[in-house]
């Protein structure tokens, strides 16, 4: 399928369409303008499985950093029942078996409305299985001794590894990875191997060939 966005010029948000081929008729896939009557809910991100059969998409309300994550079956164009809450600053990443996503979550008491003073501390990373309730999610990473650390993660192109970045502030990262083949059931915390242990540069995962990984970095840049 080919997915693309389109706007008539009069719509607040772009509408997502798809076509089965370049010459076939377009079909409506996701219209974020219909998510709320007053237009205060915005489509924040799209995250497809590697085979394109499932979608995780993020929405935000009233310009908030908080993101709610929903899931859609591409073939039937229908949503799964659950919504993940209390996430921000983290792009969900799918395991290649299409069973679920890794995502970041903050522990917030009550409603997350942007007024919380410590709502960006003590981020944790969970694994969510599609179709299940959020309270069943598996905690896979936390660092309670470093409450101001934030994280991002990406399942490698081969599907065997979770590339895990640790951030403190807006620049420089630590770099870890976990071999997902060692915990195929993902029923507890992941075992990380530490690669970069000092905050001195940025690292963006590009791809890997087996155990050889390629990153873009500004380390040593002039």
mmCIF file with all atom_site columns, C-alpha atoms in Angstrom:
data_model
loop_
_atom_site.group_PDB
_atom_site.id
_atom_site.type_symbol
_atom_site.label_atom_id
_atom_site.label_alt_id
_atom_site.label_comp_id
_atom_site.label_asym_id
_atom_site.label_entity_id
_atom_site.label_seq_id
_atom_site.pdbx_PDB_ins_code
_atom_site.Cartn_x
_atom_site.Cartn_y
_atom_site.Cartn_z
_atom_site.occupancy
_atom_site.B_iso_or_equiv
_atom_site.pdbx_formal_charge
_atom_site.auth_seq_id
_atom_site.auth_comp_id
_atom_site.auth_asym_id
_atom_site.auth_atom_id
_atom_site.pdbx_PDB_model_num
ATOM 1   C CA . UNK A 1 1   ? 0.000   0.000   0.000   1.00 0.00 ? 1   UNK A CA 1
ATOM 2   C CA . UNK A 1 2   ? 0.978   3.599   -0.555  1.00 0.00 ? 2   UNK A CA 1
ATOM 3   C CA . UNK A 1 3   ? 0.126   6.029   2.266   1.00 0.00 ? 3   UNK A CA 1
ATOM 4   C CA . UNK A 1 4   ? 0.142   9.776   1.904   1.00 0.00 ? 4   UNK A CA 1
ATOM 5   C CA . UNK A 1 5   ? -1.378  12.896  3.420   1.00 0.00 ? 5   UNK A CA 1
ATOM 6   C CA . UNK A 1 6   ? -3.594  15.409  1.635   1.00 0.00 ? 6   UNK A CA 1
ATOM 7   C CA . UNK A 1 7   ? -5.220  18.696  2.525   1.00 0.00 ? 7   UNK A CA 1
ATOM 8   C CA . UNK A 1 8   ? -7.880  20.546  0.575   1.00 0.00 ? 8   UNK A CA 1
ATOM 9   C CA . UNK A 1 9   ? -6.386  23.804  1.810   1.00 0.00 ? 9   UNK A CA 1
ATOM 10  C CA . UNK A 1 10  ? -9.324  24.352  4.132   1.00 0.00 ? 10  UNK A CA 1
ATOM 11  C CA . UNK A 1 11  ? -8.666  21.580  6.651   1.00 0.00 ? 11  UNK A CA 1
ATOM 12  C CA . UNK A 1 12  ? -6.919  22.111  9.974   1.00 0.00 ? 12  UNK A CA 1
ATOM 13  C CA . UNK A 1 13  ? -4.980  18.850  9.659   1.00 0.00 ? 13  UNK A CA 1
ATOM 14  C CA . UNK A 1 14  ? -3.835  16.699  6.774   1.00 0.00 ? 14  UNK A CA 1
ATOM 15  C CA . UNK A 1 15  ? -5.922  13.606  6.073   1.00 0.00 ? 15  UNK A CA 1
ATOM 16  C CA . UNK A 1 16  ? -4.163  10.242  5.644   1.00 0.00 ? 16  UNK A CA 1
ATOM 17  C CA . UNK A 1 17  ? -5.151  8.229   2.559   1.00 0.00 ? 17  UNK A CA 1
ATOM 18  C CA . UNK A 1 18  ? -3.853  5.005   1.027   1.00 0.00 ? 18  UNK A CA 1
ATOM 19  C CA . UNK A 1 19  ? -3.842  3.288   -2.359  1.00 0.00 ? 19  UNK A CA 1
ATOM 20  C CA . UNK A 1 20  ? -3.284  -0.383  -3.127  1.00 0.00 ? 20  UNK A CA 1
ATOM 21  C CA . UNK A 1 21  ? -1.289  0.620   -6.217  1.00 0.00 ? 21  UNK A CA 1
ATOM 22  C CA . UNK A 1 22  ? -0.180  3.858   -7.836  1.00 0.00 ? 22  UNK A CA 1
ATOM 23  C CA . UNK A 1 23  ? -3.113  3.685   -10.255 1.00 0.00 ? 23  UNK A CA 1
ATOM 24  C CA . UNK A 1 24  ? -5.851  2.526   -7.897  1.00 0.00 ? 24  UNK A CA 1
ATOM 25  C CA . UNK A 1 25  ? -8.503  4.668   -6.251  1.00 0.00 ? 25  UNK A CA 1
ATOM 26  C CA . UNK A 1 26  ? -7.482  6.344   -3.016  1.00 0.00 ? 26  UNK A CA 1
ATOM 27  C CA . UNK A 1 27  ? -9.184  5.339   0.208   1.00 0.00 ? 27  UNK A CA 1
ATOM 28  C CA . UNK A 1 28  ? -9.575  7.223   3.466   1.00 0.00 ? 28  UNK A CA 1
ATOM 29  C CA . UNK A 1 29  ? -7.426  5.801   6.226   1.00 0.00 ? 29  UNK A CA 1
ATOM 30  C CA . UNK A 1 30  ? -7.268  8.313   9.063   1.00 0.00 ? 30  UNK A CA 1
ATOM 31  C CA . UNK A 1 31  ? -8.848  11.750  9.329   1.00 0.00 ? 31  UNK A CA 1
ATOM 32  C CA . UNK A 1 32  ? -7.510  13.552  12.418  1.00 0.00 ? 32  UNK A CA 1
ATOM 33  C CA . UNK A 1 33  ? -10.055 16.336  11.897  1.00 0.00 ? 33  UNK A CA 1
ATOM 34  C CA . UNK A 1 34  ? -12.733 13.896  13.013  1.00 0.00 ? 34  UNK A CA 1
ATOM 35  C CA . UNK A 1 35  ? -11.026 13.034  16.309  1.00 0.00 ? 35  UNK A CA 1
ATOM 36  C CA . UNK A 1 36  ? -12.734 15.922  18.125  1.00 0.00 ? 36  UNK A CA 1
ATOM 37  C CA . UNK A 1 37  ? -15.619 18.241  17.379  1.00 0.00 ? 37  UNK A CA 1
ATOM 38  C CA . UNK A 1 38  ? -13.692 21.371  18.378  1.00 0.00 ? 38  UNK A CA 1
ATOM 39  C CA . UNK A 1 39  ? -10.454 20.443  16.592  1.00 0.00 ? 39  UNK A CA 1
ATOM 40  C CA . UNK A 1 40  ? -8.346  20.309  19.766  1.00 0.00 ? 40  UNK A CA 1
ATOM 41  C CA . UNK A 1 41  ? -7.050  16.762  19.185  1.00 0.00 ? 41  UNK A CA 1
ATOM 42  C CA . UNK A 1 42  ? -4.092  16.557  16.820  1.00 0.00 ? 42  UNK A CA 1
ATOM 43  C CA . UNK A 1 43  ? -2.401  13.638  15.098  1.00 0.00 ? 43  UNK A CA 1
ATOM 44  C CA . UNK A 1 44  ? 1.118   13.611  16.518  1.00 0.00 ? 44  UNK A CA 1
ATOM 45  C CA . UNK A 1 45  ? 2.851   10.611  14.922  1.00 0.00 ? 45  UNK A CA 1
ATOM 46  C CA . UNK A 1 46  ? 2.455   7.425   12.865  1.00 0.00 ? 46  UNK A CA 1
ATOM 47  C CA . UNK A 1 47  ? 4.373   4.197   13.514  1.00 0.00 ? 47  UNK A CA 1
ATOM 48  C CA . UNK A 1 48  ? 3.734   1.210   11.226  1.00 0.00 ? 48  UNK A CA 1
ATOM 49  C CA . UNK A 1 49  ? 4.921   -2.342  11.774  1.00 0.00 ? 49  UNK A CA 1
ATOM 50  C CA . UNK A 1 50  ? 7.698   -3.448  9.449   1.00 0.00 ? 50  UNK A CA 1
ATOM 51  C CA . UNK A 1 51  ? 5.200   -5.310  7.246   1.00 0.00 ? 51  UNK A CA 1
ATOM 52  C CA . UNK A 1 52  ? 2.698   -2.450  7.331   1.00 0.00 ? 52  UNK A CA 1
ATOM 53  C CA . UNK A 1 53  ? -0.159  -4.492  8.783   1.00 0.00 ? 53  UNK A CA 1
ATOM 54  C CA . UNK A 1 54  ? -0.577  -2.552  12.036  1.00 0.00 ? 54  UNK A CA 1
ATOM 55  C CA . UNK A 1 55  ? -0.275  1.077   13.022  1.00 0.00 ? 55  UNK A CA 1
ATOM 56  C CA . UNK A 1 56  ? 0.462   2.768   16.327  1.00 0.00 ? 56  UNK A CA 1
ATOM 57  C CA . UNK A 1 57  ? -0.468  6.434   16.191  1.00 0.00 ? 57  UNK A CA 1
ATOM 58  C CA . UNK A 1 58  ? -0.072  9.204   18.717  1.00 0.00 ? 58  UNK A CA 1
ATOM 59  C CA . UNK A 1 59  ? -2.563  11.973  19.409  1.00 0.00 ? 59  UNK A CA 1
ATOM 60  C CA . UNK A 1 60  ? -2.255  15.040  21.618  1.00 0.00 ? 60  UNK A CA 1
ATOM 61  C CA . UNK A 1 61  ? -4.909  17.287  23.096  1.00 0.00 ? 61  UNK A CA 1
ATOM 62  C CA . UNK A 1 62  ? -4.888  21.097  23.175  1.00 0.00 ? 62  UNK A CA 1
ATOM 63  C CA . UNK A 1 63  ? -1.232  21.334  22.179  1.00 0.00 ? 63  UNK A CA 1
ATOM 64  C CA . UNK A 1 64  ? -0.007  19.272  25.131  1.00 0.00 ? 64  UNK A CA 1
ATOM 65  C CA . UNK A 1 65  ? 3.254   17.314  25.109  1.00 0.00 ? 65  UNK A CA 1
ATOM 66  C CA . UNK A 1 66  ? 1.327   14.360  26.494  1.00 0.00 ? 66  UNK A CA 1
ATOM 67  C CA . UNK A 1 67  ? 0.597   11.743  23.859  1.00 0.00 ? 67  UNK A CA 1
ATOM 68  C CA . UNK A 1 68  ? -2.058  9.047   23.842  1.00 0.00 ? 68  UNK A CA 1
ATOM 69  C CA . UNK A 1 69  ? -1.187  6.015   21.738  1.00 0.00 ? 69  UNK A CA 1
ATOM 70  C CA . UNK A 1 70  ? -3.812  4.087   19.800  1.00 0.00 ? 70  UNK A CA 1
ATOM 71  C CA . UNK A 1 71  ? -3.554  1.062   17.519  1.00 0.00 ? 71  UNK A CA 1
ATOM 72  C CA . UNK A 1 72  ? -5.177  0.321   14.169  1.00 0.00 ? 72  UNK A CA 1
ATOM 73  C CA . UNK A 1 73  ? -5.519  -2.757  11.984  1.00 0.00 ? 73  UNK A CA 1
ATOM 74  C CA . UNK A 1 74  ? -4.600  -1.556  8.498   1.00 0.00 ? 74  UNK A CA 1
ATOM 75  C CA . UNK A 1 75  ? -6.527  -4.270  6.634   1.00 0.00 ? 75  UNK A CA 1
ATOM 76  C CA . UNK A 1 76  ? -9.835  -3.592  8.395   1.00 0.00 ? 76  UNK A CA 1
ATOM 77  C CA . UNK A 1 77  ? -9.136  0.105   9.097   1.00 0.00 ? 77  UNK A CA 1
ATOM 78  C CA . UNK A 1 78  ? -10.421 -0.306  12.651  1.00 0.00 ? 78  UNK A CA 1
ATOM 79  C CA . UNK A 1 79  ? -8.878  0.559   15.998  1.00 0.00 ? 79  UNK A CA 1
ATOM 80  C CA . UNK A 1 80  ? -8.059  -1.835  18.797  1.00 0.00 ? 80  UNK A CA 1
ATOM 81  C CA . UNK A 1 81  ? -9.921  -1.044  22.045  1.00 0.00 ? 81  UNK A CA 1
ATOM 82  C CA . UNK A 1 82  ? -7.044  0.172   24.207  1.00 0.00 ? 82  UNK A CA 1
ATOM 83  C CA . UNK A 1 83  ? -5.430  3.607   24.532  1.00 0.00 ? 83  UNK A CA 1
ATOM 84  C CA . UNK A 1 84  ? -2.041  4.081   26.176  1.00 0.00 ? 84  UNK A CA 1
ATOM 85  C CA . UNK A 1 85  ? -1.713  7.196   28.335  1.00 0.00 ? 85  UNK A CA 1
ATOM 86  C CA . UNK A 1 86  ? 1.002   9.197   30.143  1.00 0.00 ? 86  UNK A CA 1
ATOM 87  C CA . UNK A 1 87  ? 3.539   9.026   27.337  1.00 0.00 ? 87  UNK A CA 1
ATOM 88  C CA . UNK A 1 88  ? 5.652   11.804  25.813  1.00 0.00 ? 88  UNK A CA 1
ATOM 89  C CA . UNK A 1 89  ? 9.119   12.382  24.330  1.00 0.00 ? 89  UNK A CA 1
ATOM 90  C CA . UNK A 1 90  ? 9.265   8.773   23.091  1.00 0.00 ? 90  UNK A CA 1
ATOM 91  C CA . UNK A 1 91  ? 8.476   7.233   19.691  1.00 0.00 ? 91  UNK A CA 1
ATOM 92  C CA . UNK A 1 92  ? 6.860   3.772   20.008  1.00 0.00 ? 92  UNK A CA 1
ATOM 93  C CA . UNK A 1 93  ? 8.842   1.036   18.283  1.00 0.00 ? 93  UNK A CA 1
ATOM 94  C CA . UNK A 1 94  ? 7.409   -2.323  17.165  1.00 0.00 ? 94  UNK A CA 1
ATOM 95  C CA . UNK A 1 95  ? 8.865   -5.768  17.702  1.00 0.00 ? 95  UNK A CA 1
ATOM 96  C CA . UNK A 1 96  ? 9.031   -7.598  14.380  1.00 0.00 ? 96  UNK A CA 1
ATOM 97  C CA . UNK A 1 97  ? 6.538   -10.260 15.428  1.00 0.00 ? 97  UNK A CA 1
ATOM 98  C CA . UNK A 1 98  ? 3.892   -7.478  15.405  1.00 0.00 ? 98  UNK A CA 1
ATOM 99  C CA . UNK A 1 99  ? 2.822   -8.404  18.911  1.00 0.00 ? 99  UNK A CA 1
ATOM 100 C CA . UNK A 1 100 ? 3.522   -5.051  20.523  1.00 0.00 ? 100 UNK A CA 1
ATOM 101 C CA . UNK A 1 101 ? 5.541   -1.890  21.032  1.00 0.00 ? 101 UNK A CA 1
ATOM 102 C CA . UNK A 1 102 ? 8.103   -0.469  23.417  1.00 0.00 ? 102 UNK A CA 1
ATOM 103 C CA . UNK A 1 103 ? 7.059   2.962   24.681  1.00 0.00 ? 103 UNK A CA 1
ATOM 104 C CA . UNK A 1 104 ? 7.973   5.485   27.352  1.00 0.00 ? 104 UNK A CA 1
ATOM 105 C CA . UNK A 1 105 ? 5.683   6.315   30.228  1.00 0.00 ? 105 UNK A CA 1
ATOM 106 C CA . UNK A 1 106 ? 5.700   8.666   33.199  1.00 0.00 ? 106 UNK A CA 1
ATOM 107 C CA . UNK A 1 107 ? 3.980   7.898   36.469  1.00 0.00 ? 107 UNK A CA 1
ATOM 108 C CA . UNK A 1 108 ? 1.364   10.603  36.967  1.00 0.00 ? 108 UNK A CA 1
ATOM 109 C CA . UNK A 1 109 ? -1.249  10.745  39.694  1.00 0.00 ? 109 UNK A CA 1
ATOM 110 C CA . UNK A 1 110 ? -4.597  11.884  38.378  1.00 0.00 ? 110 UNK A CA 1
ATOM 111 C CA . UNK A 1 111 ? -5.092  13.553  35.016  1.00 0.00 ? 111 UNK A CA 1
ATOM 112 C CA . UNK A 1 112 ? -2.066  14.646  32.993  1.00 0.00 ? 112 UNK A CA 1
ATOM 113 C CA . UNK A 1 113 ? -3.044  18.211  32.114  1.00 0.00 ? 113 UNK A CA 1
ATOM 114 C CA . UNK A 1 114 ? 0.380   19.858  31.908  1.00 0.00 ? 114 UNK A CA 1
ATOM 115 C CA . UNK A 1 115 ? 0.332   21.348  35.417  1.00 0.00 ? 115 UNK A CA 1
ATOM 116 C CA . UNK A 1 116 ? 2.410   18.587  37.010  1.00 0.00 ? 116 UNK A CA 1
ATOM 117 C CA . UNK A 1 117 ? 5.701   19.851  38.439  1.00 0.00 ? 117 UNK A CA 1
ATOM 118 C CA . UNK A 1 118 ? 7.583   16.551  38.265  1.00 0.00 ? 118 UNK A CA 1
ATOM 119 C CA . UNK A 1 119 ? 5.787   14.900  35.365  1.00 0.00 ? 119 UNK A CA 1
ATOM 120 C CA . UNK A 1 120 ? 8.965   14.713  33.300  1.00 0.00 ? 120 UNK A CA 1
ATOM 121 C CA . UNK A 1 121 ? 10.895  12.751  35.895  1.00 0.00 ? 121 UNK A CA 1
ATOM 122 C CA . UNK A 1 122 ? 11.262  9.029   36.489  1.00 0.00 ? 122 UNK A CA 1
ATOM 123 C CA . UNK A 1 123 ? 10.450  7.961   32.946  1.00 0.00 ? 123 UNK A CA 1
ATOM 124 C CA . UNK A 1 124 ? 10.068  4.216   32.487  1.00 0.00 ? 124 UNK A CA 1
ATOM 125 C CA . UNK A 1 125 ? 9.968   2.034   29.395  1.00 0.00 ? 125 UNK A CA 1
ATOM 126 C CA . UNK A 1 126 ? 7.261   -0.573  28.958  1.00 0.00 ? 126 UNK A CA 1
ATOM 127 C CA . UNK A 1 127 ? 6.317   -3.237  26.452  1.00 0.00 ? 127 UNK A CA 1
ATOM 128 C CA . UNK A 1 128 ? 2.665   -3.231  25.394  1.00 0.00 ? 128 UNK A CA 1
ATOM 129 C CA . UNK A 1 129 ? 0.994   -6.181  23.656  1.00 0.00 ? 129 UNK A CA 1
ATOM 130 C CA . UNK A 1 130 ? -1.659  -5.056  21.203  1.00 0.00 ? 130 UNK A CA 1
ATOM 131 C CA . UNK A 1 131 ? -5.186  -5.835  22.324  1.00 0.00 ? 131 UNK A CA 1
ATOM 132 C CA . UNK A 1 132 ? -4.372  -5.880  26.033  1.00 0.00 ? 132 UNK A CA 1
ATOM 133 C CA . UNK A 1 133 ? -5.043  -3.320  28.751  1.00 0.00 ? 133 UNK A CA 1
ATOM 134 C CA . UNK A 1 134 ? -2.314  -0.860  29.661  1.00 0.00 ? 134 UNK A CA 1
ATOM 135 C CA . UNK A 1 135 ? -2.151  -2.138  33.224  1.00 0.00 ? 135 UNK A CA 1
ATOM 136 C CA . UNK A 1 136 ? -0.874  -5.448  31.820  1.00 0.00 ? 136 UNK A CA 1
ATOM 137 C CA . UNK A 1 137 ? 2.165   -3.811  30.192  1.00 0.00 ? 137 UNK A CA 1
ATOM 138 C CA . UNK A 1 138 ? 5.607   -5.147  31.086  1.00 0.00 ? 138 UNK A CA 1
ATOM 139 C CA . UNK A 1 139 ? 8.186   -2.836  32.677  1.00 0.00 ? 139 UNK A CA 1
ATOM 140 C CA . UNK A 1 140 ? 11.408  -3.403  30.719  1.00 0.00 ? 140 UNK A CA 1
ATOM 141 C CA . UNK A 1 141 ? 13.642  -0.496  31.808  1.00 0.00 ? 141 UNK A CA 1
ATOM 142 C CA . UNK A 1 142 ? 13.877  2.010   34.647  1.00 0.00 ? 142 UNK A CA 1
ATOM 143 C CA . UNK A 1 143 ? 16.676  3.880   36.393  1.00 0.00 ? 143 UNK A CA 1
ATOM 144 C CA . UNK A 1 144 ? 15.199  5.218   39.665  1.00 0.00 ? 144 UNK A CA 1
ATOM 145 C CA . UNK A 1 145 ? 18.611  6.465   40.810  1.00 0.00 ? 145 UNK A CA 1
ATOM 146 C CA . UNK A 1 146 ? 18.555  8.917   37.847  1.00 0.00 ? 146 UNK A CA 1
ATOM 147 C CA . UNK A 1 147 ? 15.082  10.524  37.891  1.00 0.00 ? 147 UNK A CA 1
ATOM 148 C CA . UNK A 1 148 ? 15.962  13.179  35.287  1.00 0.00 ? 148 UNK A CA 1
ATOM 149 C CA . UNK A 1 149 ? 17.140  10.737  32.630  1.00 0.00 ? 149 UNK A CA 1
ATOM 150 C CA . UNK A 1 150 ? 14.942  10.348  29.546  1.00 0.00 ? 150 UNK A CA 1
ATOM 151 C CA . UNK A 1 151 ? 15.029  7.577   26.998  1.00 0.00 ? 151 UNK A CA 1
ATOM 152 C CA . UNK A 1 152 ? 14.432  6.662   23.397  1.00 0.00 ? 152 UNK A CA 1
ATOM 153 C CA . UNK A 1 153 ? 14.550  3.239   21.814  1.00 0.00 ? 153 UNK A CA 1
ATOM 154 C CA . UNK A 1 154 ? 14.408  1.627   18.396  1.00 0.00 ? 154 UNK A CA 1
ATOM 155 C CA . UNK A 1 155 ? 14.113  -2.004  17.378  1.00 0.00 ? 155 UNK A CA 1
ATOM 156 C CA . UNK A 1 156 ? 16.941  -2.743  14.962  1.00 0.00 ? 156 UNK A CA 1
ATOM 157 C CA . UNK A 1 157 ? 16.229  -3.344  11.268  1.00 0.00 ? 157 UNK A CA 1
ATOM 158 C CA . UNK A 1 158 ? 16.895  -7.069  11.771  1.00 0.00 ? 158 UNK A CA 1
ATOM 159 C CA . UNK A 1 159 ? 14.498  -7.188  14.727  1.00 0.00 ? 159 UNK A CA 1
ATOM 160 C CA . UNK A 1 160 ? 17.028  -8.824  17.046  1.00 0.00 ? 160 UNK A CA 1
ATOM 161 C CA . UNK A 1 161 ? 18.100  -5.839  19.135  1.00 0.00 ? 161 UNK A CA 1
ATOM 162 C CA . UNK A 1 162 ? 16.664  -2.894  21.012  1.00 0.00 ? 162 UNK A CA 1
ATOM 163 C CA . UNK A 1 163 ? 18.898  0.145   20.566  1.00 0.00 ? 163 UNK A CA 1
ATOM 164 C CA . UNK A 1 164 ? 18.455  2.210   23.719  1.00 0.00 ? 164 UNK A CA 1
ATOM 165 C CA . UNK A 1 165 ? 19.545  5.843   24.168  1.00 0.00 ? 165 UNK A CA 1
ATOM 166 C CA . UNK A 1 166 ? 19.735  7.678   27.485  1.00 0.00 ? 166 UNK A CA 1
ATOM 167 C CA . UNK A 1 167 ? 19.473  11.474  27.530  1.00 0.00 ? 167 UNK A CA 1
ATOM 168 C CA . UNK A 1 168 ? 20.074  14.070  30.210  1.00 0.00 ? 168 UNK A CA 1
ATOM 169 C CA . UNK A 1 169 ? 18.946  17.460  28.994  1.00 0.00 ? 169 UNK A CA 1
ATOM 170 C CA . UNK A 1 170 ? 18.659  18.120  25.278  1.00 0.00 ? 170 UNK A CA 1
ATOM 171 C CA . UNK A 1 171 ? 22.088  17.054  24.019  1.00 0.00 ? 171 UNK A CA 1
ATOM 172 C CA . UNK A 1 172 ? 24.447  14.077  24.297  1.00 0.00 ? 172 UNK A CA 1
ATOM 173 C CA . UNK A 1 173 ? 23.478  10.493  24.949  1.00 0.00 ? 173 UNK A CA 1
ATOM 174 C CA . UNK A 1 174 ? 24.499  7.257   26.524  1.00 0.00 ? 174 UNK A CA 1
ATOM 175 C CA . UNK A 1 175 ? 24.048  4.248   24.277  1.00 0.00 ? 175 UNK A CA 1
ATOM 176 C CA . UNK A 1 176 ? 22.927  0.767   25.346  1.00 0.00 ? 176 UNK A CA 1
ATOM 177 C CA . UNK A 1 177 ? 21.482  -2.247  23.576  1.00 0.00 ? 177 UNK A CA 1
ATOM 178 C CA . UNK A 1 178 ? 19.537  -5.382  24.501  1.00 0.00 ? 178 UNK A CA 1
ATOM 179 C CA . UNK A 1 179 ? 19.495  -8.650  22.581  1.00 0.00 ? 179 UNK A CA 1
ATOM 180 C CA . UNK A 1 180 ? 15.783  -9.424  22.214  1.00 0.00 ? 180 UNK A CA 1
ATOM 181 C CA . UNK A 1 181 ? 16.535  -13.034 21.279  1.00 0.00 ? 181 UNK A CA 1
ATOM 182 C CA . UNK A 1 182 ? 17.531  -13.645 24.896  1.00 0.00 ? 182 UNK A CA 1
ATOM 183 C CA . UNK A 1 183 ? 14.086  -12.628 26.166  1.00 0.00 ? 183 UNK A CA 1
ATOM 184 C CA . UNK A 1 184 ? 11.663  -13.512 23.334  1.00 0.00 ? 184 UNK A CA 1
ATOM 185 C CA . UNK A 1 185 ? 8.667   -13.496 25.673  1.00 0.00 ? 185 UNK A CA 1
ATOM 186 C CA . UNK A 1 186 ? 9.512   -10.018 27.049  1.00 0.00 ? 186 UNK A CA 1
ATOM 187 C CA . UNK A 1 187 ? 8.165   -10.744 30.511  1.00 0.00 ? 187 UNK A CA 1
ATOM 188 C CA . UNK A 1 188 ? 10.496  -8.578  32.592  1.00 0.00 ? 188 UNK A CA 1
ATOM 189 C CA . UNK A 1 189 ? 13.341  -6.113  32.580  1.00 0.00 ? 189 UNK A CA 1
ATOM 190 C CA . UNK A 1 190 ? 15.762  -6.284  29.674  1.00 0.00 ? 190 UNK A CA 1
ATOM 191 C CA . UNK A 1 191 ? 19.468  -6.929  30.110  1.00 0.00 ? 191 UNK A CA 1
ATOM 192 C CA . UNK A 1 192 ? 21.406  -4.033  28.590  1.00 0.00 ? 192 UNK A CA 1
ATOM 193 C CA . UNK A 1 193 ? 24.953  -3.941  27.293  1.00 0.00 ? 193 UNK A CA 1
ATOM 194 C CA . UNK A 1 194 ? 26.482  -0.495  27.723  1.00 0.00 ? 194 UNK A CA 1
ATOM 195 C CA . UNK A 1 195 ? 28.301  0.856   24.660  1.00 0.00 ? 195 UNK A CA 1
ATOM 196 C CA . UNK A 1 196 ? 28.661  4.589   25.366  1.00 0.00 ? 196 UNK A CA 1
ATOM 197 C CA . UNK A 1 197 ? 28.928  5.459   29.060  1.00 0.00 ? 197 UNK A CA 1
ATOM 198 C CA . UNK A 1 198 ? 29.696  9.222   28.990  1.00 0.00 ? 198 UNK A CA 1
ATOM 199 C CA . UNK A 1 199 ? 27.503  12.133  27.955  1.00 0.00 ? 199 UNK A CA 1
ATOM 200 C CA . UNK A 1 200 ? 29.769  13.578  25.261  1.00 0.00 ? 200 UNK A CA 1
ATOM 201 C CA . UNK A 1 201 ? 28.004  13.222  21.880  1.00 0.00 ? 201 UNK A CA 1
ATOM 202 C CA . UNK A 1 202 ? 24.807  12.323  20.033  1.00 0.00 ? 202 UNK A CA 1
ATOM 203 C CA . UNK A 1 203 ? 24.238  8.957   18.361  1.00 0.00 ? 203 UNK A CA 1
ATOM 204 C CA . UNK A 1 204 ? 21.544  8.170   15.790  1.00 0.00 ? 204 UNK A CA 1
ATOM 205 C CA . UNK A 1 205 ? 21.044  4.546   14.783  1.00 0.00 ? 205 UNK A CA 1
ATOM 206 C CA . UNK A 1 206 ? 21.202  4.050   11.000  1.00 0.00 ? 206 UNK A CA 1
ATOM 207 C CA . UNK A 1 207 ? 21.153  0.269   10.473  1.00 0.00 ? 207 UNK A CA 1
ATOM 208 C CA . UNK A 1 208 ? 23.081  -2.887  11.268  1.00 0.00 ? 208 UNK A CA 1
ATOM 209 C CA . UNK A 1 209 ? 24.453  -5.959  9.532   1.00 0.00 ? 209 UNK A CA 1
ATOM 210 C CA . UNK A 1 210 ? 24.391  -8.692  12.136  1.00 0.00 ? 210 UNK A CA 1
ATOM 211 C CA . UNK A 1 211 ? 26.353  -7.396  15.122  1.00 0.00 ? 211 UNK A CA 1
ATOM 212 C CA . UNK A 1 212 ? 27.946  -4.542  13.144  1.00 0.00 ? 212 UNK A CA 1
ATOM 213 C CA . UNK A 1 213 ? 26.015  -1.321  13.827  1.00 0.00 ? 213 UNK A CA 1
ATOM 214 C CA . UNK A 1 214 ? 26.151  2.011   12.024  1.00 0.00 ? 214 UNK A CA 1
ATOM 215 C CA . UNK A 1 215 ? 25.472  5.321   13.756  1.00 0.00 ? 215 UNK A CA 1
ATOM 216 C CA . UNK A 1 216 ? 25.551  8.966   12.821  1.00 0.00 ? 216 UNK A CA 1
ATOM 217 C CA . UNK A 1 217 ? 27.352  10.951  15.512  1.00 0.00 ? 217 UNK A CA 1
ATOM 218 C CA . UNK A 1 218 ? 28.780  14.380  16.151  1.00 0.00 ? 218 UNK A CA 1
ATOM 219 C CA . UNK A 1 219 ? 31.606  12.959  18.275  1.00 0.00 ? 219 UNK A CA 1
ATOM 220 C CA . UNK A 1 220 ? 34.834  14.577  17.160  1.00 0.00 ? 220 UNK A CA 1
ATOM 221 C CA . UNK A 1 221 ? 33.031  16.888  14.732  1.00 0.00 ? 221 UNK A CA 1
ATOM 222 C CA . UNK A 1 222 ? 34.677  20.263  14.174  1.00 0.00 ? 222 UNK A CA 1
#
